[in-house]
Amino acid sequence: MSTPDPLQRFDPTAPPSRVRIKSDALPQTGAAGANVHGHRFAAPEVVFDAQEVSVFYGAKKALTAVNLGIRRGEITALIGPSGCGKTTFLRSLNRMNDSVASFRIEGQILYHGHDIYGGNVDQVEVRRRIGMVFQKPNPFPKSIYDNIAWAPRNLGLKQDLDERVEKALRGAALWDEVKDRLKDSALGLSGGQQQRLCIARAIAIEPDVLLLDEPASALDPIATGAIEDLMHSLKGRFTIVIVTHNMQQAARVADRTAFFSLESGTDAKSVGTLIEFDGTETIFSQPRDPRTRDYVTGRFG
């Protein structure tokens, strides 16, 4: 008997179920893959398995033949020069590119073994499980409370809503700063607070994955540090994928790093390509490809 695809909604009238696929705590690791009790364990499971993924916008090929595995409970950084396809790839992980009329994808992106571009996949369910936070904070013109409660209300998750809002704000390290003004407009928050609010809004429906598209690029160093600390605190609960132009940030927060760049295609037009993917320390200290070395040392890009 085949296993039902968890991204399909067979009964659209049924109440939504919990969206976390895995909620067990991740093992705490020491050196060489041993846990805190000295026992060894298998590497974290693969959450996303991109297989020969190419992306087109009309006749233009934006990304070619990406093979990339993203593992549970880790922070994966996507780095590279502007226009190399890293944000396109990130947005492909929860089908955000579907709104672009000319978008087309080849290859497969498997999420826990299920093709997220399969014919019967519910896009709403994909985005429940795979949340996204954008480069520019985009709070709704509503109260702080209503920003967090908006998605749970729309998904029918209204039970214990106050507790859900508080948990999300605590998870985004924002509760203590806003608990006495939950009915105030979210637009009155600082830029860094607004970005943490957007993260709280994303985690309020308990997704499995968080996609972050340059979440600190518009923030000052103090707010950037707060976002980076937040990422570290969240990775025990969520798989995180971040696009960043800040290589120091990638080195500080990421477990693994993928370097994308532009290469000349068969028609002499540049196309985004995955050059190298490895542990972050390896990418920044002992990259295998000279193009990676040149980029991380500032020789180009």
Short mmCIF file of C-alpha atoms in Angstrom, two decimals:
data_model
loop_
_atom_site.label_atom_id
_atom_site.label_comp_id
_atom_site.label_asym_id
_atom_site.label_seq_id
_atom_site.Cartn_x
_atom_site.Cartn_y
_atom_site.Cartn_z
CA MET A 1 0.00 0.00 0.00
CA SER A 2 1.40 3.41 -0.96
CA THR A 3 1.87 6.06 1.72
CA PRO A 4 -0.40 9.12 1.29
CA ASP A 5 1.39 12.30 0.43
CA PRO A 6 1.21 14.50 3.57
CA LEU A 7 1.10 17.60 1.40
CA GLN A 8 -2.18 16.58 -0.17
CA ARG A 9 -5.52 17.58 1.27
CA PHE A 10 -7.88 14.72 0.47
CA ASP A 11 -10.78 16.24 2.43
CA PRO A 12 -10.86 20.04 2.07
CA THR A 13 -13.61 20.29 4.68
CA ALA A 14 -11.58 18.54 7.38
CA PRO A 15 -10.06 20.70 10.14
CA PRO A 16 -6.34 21.31 9.72
CA SER A 17 -4.05 18.95 11.56
CA ARG A 18 -0.73 19.78 13.24
CA VAL A 19 1.82 20.76 10.66
CA ARG A 20 5.07 19.70 12.29
CA ILE A 21 6.37 16.48 10.76
CA LYS A 22 9.06 16.02 13.38
CA SER A 23 8.91 17.63 16.78
CA ASP A 24 11.41 15.58 18.77
CA ALA A 25 14.31 17.50 20.25
CA LEU A 26 17.50 17.20 18.27
CA PRO A 27 20.42 15.37 19.91
CA GLN A 28 23.07 17.63 21.40
CA THR A 29 26.37 17.02 19.70
CA GLY A 30 29.97 17.20 20.62
CA ALA A 31 32.94 16.54 18.39
CA ALA A 32 33.01 13.89 15.68
CA GLY A 33 29.27 13.22 15.70
CA ALA A 34 29.02 11.96 19.28
CA ASN A 35 26.17 13.09 21.47
CA VAL A 36 26.53 14.37 25.00
CA HIS A 37 26.47 10.81 26.37
CA GLY A 38 29.25 9.65 24.09
CA HIS A 39 27.03 7.58 21.80
CA ARG A 40 27.15 8.00 18.04
CA PHE A 41 24.10 8.71 15.92
CA ALA A 42 23.20 8.97 12.27
CA ALA A 43 23.42 12.31 10.46
CA PRO A 44 20.20 14.34 10.53
CA GLU A 45 17.62 13.33 7.97
CA VAL A 46 17.35 15.18 4.68
CA VAL A 47 14.38 17.57 4.68
CA PHE A 48 14.84 18.89 1.12
CA ASP A 49 16.44 16.89 -1.66
CA ALA A 50 16.84 19.01 -4.81
CA GLN A 51 17.54 16.82 -7.81
CA GLU A 52 18.71 18.41 -11.07
CA VAL A 53 16.61 21.52 -10.40
CA SER A 54 16.57 24.10 -13.19
CA VAL A 55 14.38 27.22 -13.13
CA PHE A 56 13.14 29.22 -16.10
CA TYR A 57 11.35 32.55 -16.40
CA GLY A 58 9.90 32.32 -19.88
CA ALA A 59 12.77 31.55 -22.23
CA LYS A 60 15.41 32.72 -19.74
CA LYS A 61 17.13 30.03 -17.72
CA ALA A 62 17.80 31.43 -14.25
CA LEU A 63 19.20 28.37 -12.51
CA THR A 64 20.63 25.14 -13.83
CA ALA A 65 20.92 21.57 -12.55
CA VAL A 66 21.07 22.17 -8.79
CA ASN A 67 21.60 19.09 -6.62
CA LEU A 68 21.41 19.93 -2.94
CA GLY A 69 20.34 18.20 0.27
CA ILE A 70 19.19 20.29 3.26
CA ARG A 71 19.22 18.49 6.59
CA ARG A 72 16.88 18.69 9.53
CA GLY A 73 17.71 20.98 12.44
CA GLU A 74 20.55 22.78 10.67
CA ILE A 75 21.01 26.30 9.35
CA THR A 76 21.94 26.25 5.67
CA ALA A 77 23.22 29.47 4.12
CA LEU A 78 22.96 30.28 0.41
CA ILE A 79 25.63 32.76 -0.66
CA GLY A 80 26.84 34.18 -3.97
CA PRO A 81 26.86 37.32 -6.12
CA SER A 82 23.66 39.14 -7.09
CA GLY A 83 21.64 37.45 -9.81
CA CYS A 84 23.10 33.97 -9.28
CA GLY A 85 19.75 32.33 -8.44
CA LYS A 86 20.05 31.82 -4.68
CA THR A 87 16.80 33.66 -3.88
CA THR A 88 15.10 31.94 -6.81
CA PHE A 89 16.14 28.61 -5.31
CA LEU A 90 15.00 29.63 -1.83
CA ARG A 91 11.58 30.70 -3.12
CA SER A 92 11.30 27.41 -5.00
CA LEU A 93 11.44 25.51 -1.70
CA ASN A 94 7.90 26.63 -0.77
CA ARG A 95 6.55 27.42 -4.23
CA MET A 96 6.64 31.19 -3.81
CA ASN A 97 7.68 31.49 -7.47
CA ASP A 98 4.35 30.03 -8.58
CA SER A 99 2.85 33.52 -8.61
CA VAL A 100 5.20 34.47 -11.48
CA ALA A 101 3.32 33.62 -14.67
CA SER A 102 6.44 32.77 -16.66
CA PHE A 103 7.99 30.55 -13.95
CA ARG A 104 8.80 26.95 -14.86
CA ILE A 105 10.81 24.34 -12.97
CA GLU A 106 12.51 21.17 -14.13
CA GLY A 107 13.84 18.39 -11.93
CA GLN A 108 12.45 17.60 -8.49
CA ILE A 109 12.40 19.13 -5.03
CA LEU A 110 11.57 16.41 -2.55
CA TYR A 111 10.36 17.47 0.90
CA HIS A 112 10.57 14.54 3.32
CA GLY A 113 10.52 12.37 0.19
CA HIS A 114 7.46 13.99 -1.39
CA ASP A 115 7.62 16.04 -4.59
CA ILE A 116 6.36 19.52 -3.65
CA TYR A 117 5.62 20.22 -7.33
CA GLY A 118 3.53 17.07 -7.71
CA GLY A 119 0.21 17.50 -9.46
CA ASN A 120 -2.00 16.96 -6.40
CA VAL A 121 0.01 18.95 -3.86
CA ASP A 122 -1.87 21.65 -1.95
CA GLN A 123 0.16 24.87 -2.13
CA VAL A 124 -1.44 26.19 1.06
CA GLU A 125 -0.28 23.08 2.92
CA VAL A 126 3.24 23.54 1.52
CA ARG A 127 3.37 27.07 2.91
CA ARG A 128 1.96 25.99 6.26
CA ARG A 129 4.85 23.59 6.67
CA ILE A 130 7.50 25.78 5.06
CA GLY A 131 7.32 29.36 6.36
CA MET A 132 9.09 32.33 4.81
CA VAL A 133 10.39 35.67 6.11
CA PHE A 134 11.33 38.31 3.57
CA GLN A 135 14.20 40.78 3.29
CA LYS A 136 12.10 43.81 4.22
CA PRO A 137 9.94 43.50 7.34
CA ASN A 138 6.30 43.45 6.26
CA PRO A 139 4.04 43.59 9.32
CA PHE A 140 0.35 43.91 8.62
CA PRO A 141 -1.26 47.27 9.50
CA LYS A 142 -2.84 45.61 12.51
CA SER A 143 -2.05 45.24 16.18
CA ILE A 144 0.94 43.20 17.32
CA TYR A 145 -1.46 40.54 18.61
CA ASP A 146 -3.48 40.39 15.40
CA ASN A 147 -0.32 40.06 13.30
CA ILE A 148 0.54 36.83 15.11
CA ALA A 149 -3.05 35.57 15.36
CA TRP A 150 -3.90 36.19 11.69
CA ALA A 151 -2.60 32.91 10.21
CA PRO A 152 -3.85 30.64 13.03
CA ARG A 153 -7.31 32.20 12.76
CA ASN A 154 -7.39 31.69 9.01
CA LEU A 155 -6.29 28.08 9.37
CA GLY A 156 -8.85 27.31 12.06
CA LEU A 157 -6.28 27.07 14.86
CA LYS A 158 -8.29 29.25 17.23
CA GLN A 159 -8.07 27.14 20.37
CA ASP A 160 -5.77 28.60 23.03
CA LEU A 161 -4.98 31.50 20.72
CA ASP A 162 -3.59 33.72 23.48
CA GLU A 163 -1.13 31.00 24.45
CA ARG A 164 -0.15 30.48 20.81
CA VAL A 165 0.53 34.20 20.34
CA GLU A 166 2.62 34.36 23.51
CA LYS A 167 4.59 31.23 22.56
CA ALA A 168 5.37 32.64 19.12
CA LEU A 169 6.50 35.98 20.52
CA ARG A 170 8.63 34.24 23.12
CA GLY A 171 10.11 32.04 20.41
CA ALA A 172 11.08 35.16 18.48
CA ALA A 173 12.59 36.75 21.62
CA LEU A 174 10.07 39.58 21.44
CA TRP A 175 7.57 38.85 24.21
CA ASP A 176 9.24 40.87 26.97
CA GLU A 177 9.43 43.92 24.70
CA VAL A 178 5.79 43.92 23.59
CA LYS A 179 3.73 42.05 26.21
CA ASP A 180 2.30 45.29 27.60
CA ARG A 181 1.30 46.72 24.23
CA LEU A 182 -0.12 43.82 22.25
CA LYS A 183 -3.02 45.96 21.03
CA ASP A 184 -0.70 48.66 19.67
CA SER A 185 0.02 48.85 15.94
CA ALA A 186 2.87 46.65 14.76
CA LEU A 187 3.94 49.52 12.52
CA GLY A 188 5.17 51.36 15.62
CA LEU A 189 7.89 48.78 16.27
CA SER A 190 11.51 49.37 15.29
CA GLY A 191 12.90 47.69 12.17
CA GLY A 192 14.57 44.92 14.14
CA GLN A 193 11.45 44.34 16.21
CA GLN A 194 9.32 44.24 13.06
CA GLN A 195 11.57 41.56 11.58
CA ARG A 196 11.34 39.48 14.76
CA LEU A 197 7.57 40.00 14.66
CA CYS A 198 7.52 38.59 11.12
CA ILE A 199 9.50 35.57 12.36
CA ALA A 200 7.01 35.17 15.23
CA ARG A 201 4.17 35.36 12.71
CA ALA A 202 5.81 32.60 10.66
CA ILE A 203 6.34 30.25 13.60
CA ALA A 204 2.88 30.82 15.11
CA ILE A 205 1.51 27.94 12.99
CA GLU A 206 4.43 25.69 13.97
CA PRO A 207 6.00 25.05 10.58
CA ASP A 208 8.70 22.49 9.92
CA VAL A 209 11.03 24.85 8.02
CA LEU A 210 11.86 28.57 8.06
CA LEU A 211 13.14 30.24 4.89
CA LEU A 212 14.84 33.59 5.54
CA ASP A 213 15.60 35.86 2.58
CA GLU A 214 18.32 38.27 3.78
CA PRO A 215 16.44 38.90 7.03
CA ALA A 216 19.01 41.34 8.45
CA SER A 217 20.14 43.23 5.35
CA ALA A 218 18.17 46.38 6.28
CA LEU A 219 19.05 46.30 9.99
CA ASP A 220 21.75 47.94 12.07
CA PRO A 221 24.49 45.79 13.68
CA ILE A 222 22.69 45.50 17.04
CA ALA A 223 19.43 44.36 15.44
CA THR A 224 21.39 42.07 13.12
CA GLY A 225 23.03 40.44 16.13
CA ALA A 226 19.60 39.90 17.69
CA ILE A 227 18.36 38.17 14.53
CA GLU A 228 21.46 35.95 14.43
CA ASP A 229 21.03 35.01 18.09
CA LEU A 230 17.41 34.21 17.32
CA MET A 231 18.39 31.92 14.46
CA HIS A 232 20.69 29.97 16.77
CA SER A 233 17.91 29.59 19.34
CA LEU A 234 15.38 28.43 16.74
CA LYS A 235 17.44 25.82 14.91
CA GLY A 236 16.73 23.20 17.58
CA ARG A 237 13.05 23.46 16.62
CA PHE A 238 13.16 24.31 12.91
CA THR A 239 15.21 23.61 9.84
CA ILE A 240 16.42 27.03 8.62
CA VAL A 241 17.58 28.11 5.17
CA ILE A 242 18.94 31.65 4.82
CA VAL A 243 20.00 33.71 1.83
CA THR A 244 22.64 36.26 2.78
CA HIS A 245 25.11 38.54 1.04
CA ASN A 246 26.94 38.94 4.34
CA MET A 247 29.65 36.28 4.33
CA GLN A 248 30.58 37.00 7.94
CA GLN A 249 26.96 36.32 8.85
CA ALA A 250 26.99 33.02 6.98
CA ALA A 251 30.19 32.05 8.80
CA ARG A 252 28.64 32.95 12.16
CA VAL A 253 25.26 31.26 11.86
CA ALA A 254 25.33 28.47 9.28
CA ASP A 255 26.13 24.79 9.74
CA ARG A 256 26.43 24.27 5.99
CA THR A 257 26.87 26.76 3.15
CA ALA A 258 26.04 26.59 -0.55
CA PHE A 259 27.90 28.89 -2.92
CA PHE A 260 26.05 29.86 -6.10
CA SER A 261 27.57 31.82 -8.97
CA LEU A 262 26.97 32.78 -12.59
CA GLU A 263 28.34 30.70 -15.43
CA SER A 264 28.03 31.06 -19.19
CA GLY A 265 25.38 28.74 -20.61
CA THR A 266 25.30 27.08 -24.02
CA ASP A 267 23.84 30.26 -25.56
CA ALA A 268 26.60 32.39 -23.94
CA LYS A 269 24.06 33.87 -21.51
CA SER A 270 24.86 33.73 -17.80
CA VAL A 271 22.92 31.27 -15.69
CA GLY A 272 22.92 30.62 -11.95
CA THR A 273 24.83 27.51 -10.89
CA LEU A 274 25.57 25.78 -7.61
CA ILE A 275 29.36 25.73 -7.43
CA GLU A 276 30.03 24.10 -4.06
CA PHE A 277 28.13 22.90 -0.98
CA ASP A 278 29.83 21.79 2.22
CA GLY A 279 30.22 22.46 5.91
CA THR A 280 30.55 26.19 6.53
CA GLU A 281 34.04 25.91 8.01
CA THR A 282 35.20 24.02 4.93
CA ILE A 283 33.64 26.52 2.53
CA PHE A 284 35.40 29.43 4.21
CA SER A 285 38.75 27.84 5.04
CA GLN A 286 39.35 24.95 2.62
CA PRO A 287 37.00 25.23 -0.37
CA ARG A 288 37.54 22.69 -3.12
CA ASP A 289 36.69 25.02 -6.01
CA PRO A 290 38.90 28.05 -6.78
CA ARG A 291 35.77 30.06 -7.65
CA THR A 292 34.51 29.57 -4.11
CA ARG A 293 37.89 30.61 -2.70
CA ASP A 294 37.94 33.74 -4.84
CA TYR A 295 34.45 34.72 -3.69
CA VAL A 296 34.85 34.15 0.03
CA THR A 297 38.20 35.96 0.04
CA GLY A 298 36.71 38.97 -1.74
CA ARG A 299 38.54 38.59 -5.05
CA PHE A 300 35.26 38.91 -6.92
CA GLY A 301 31.56 39.43 -6.23
#
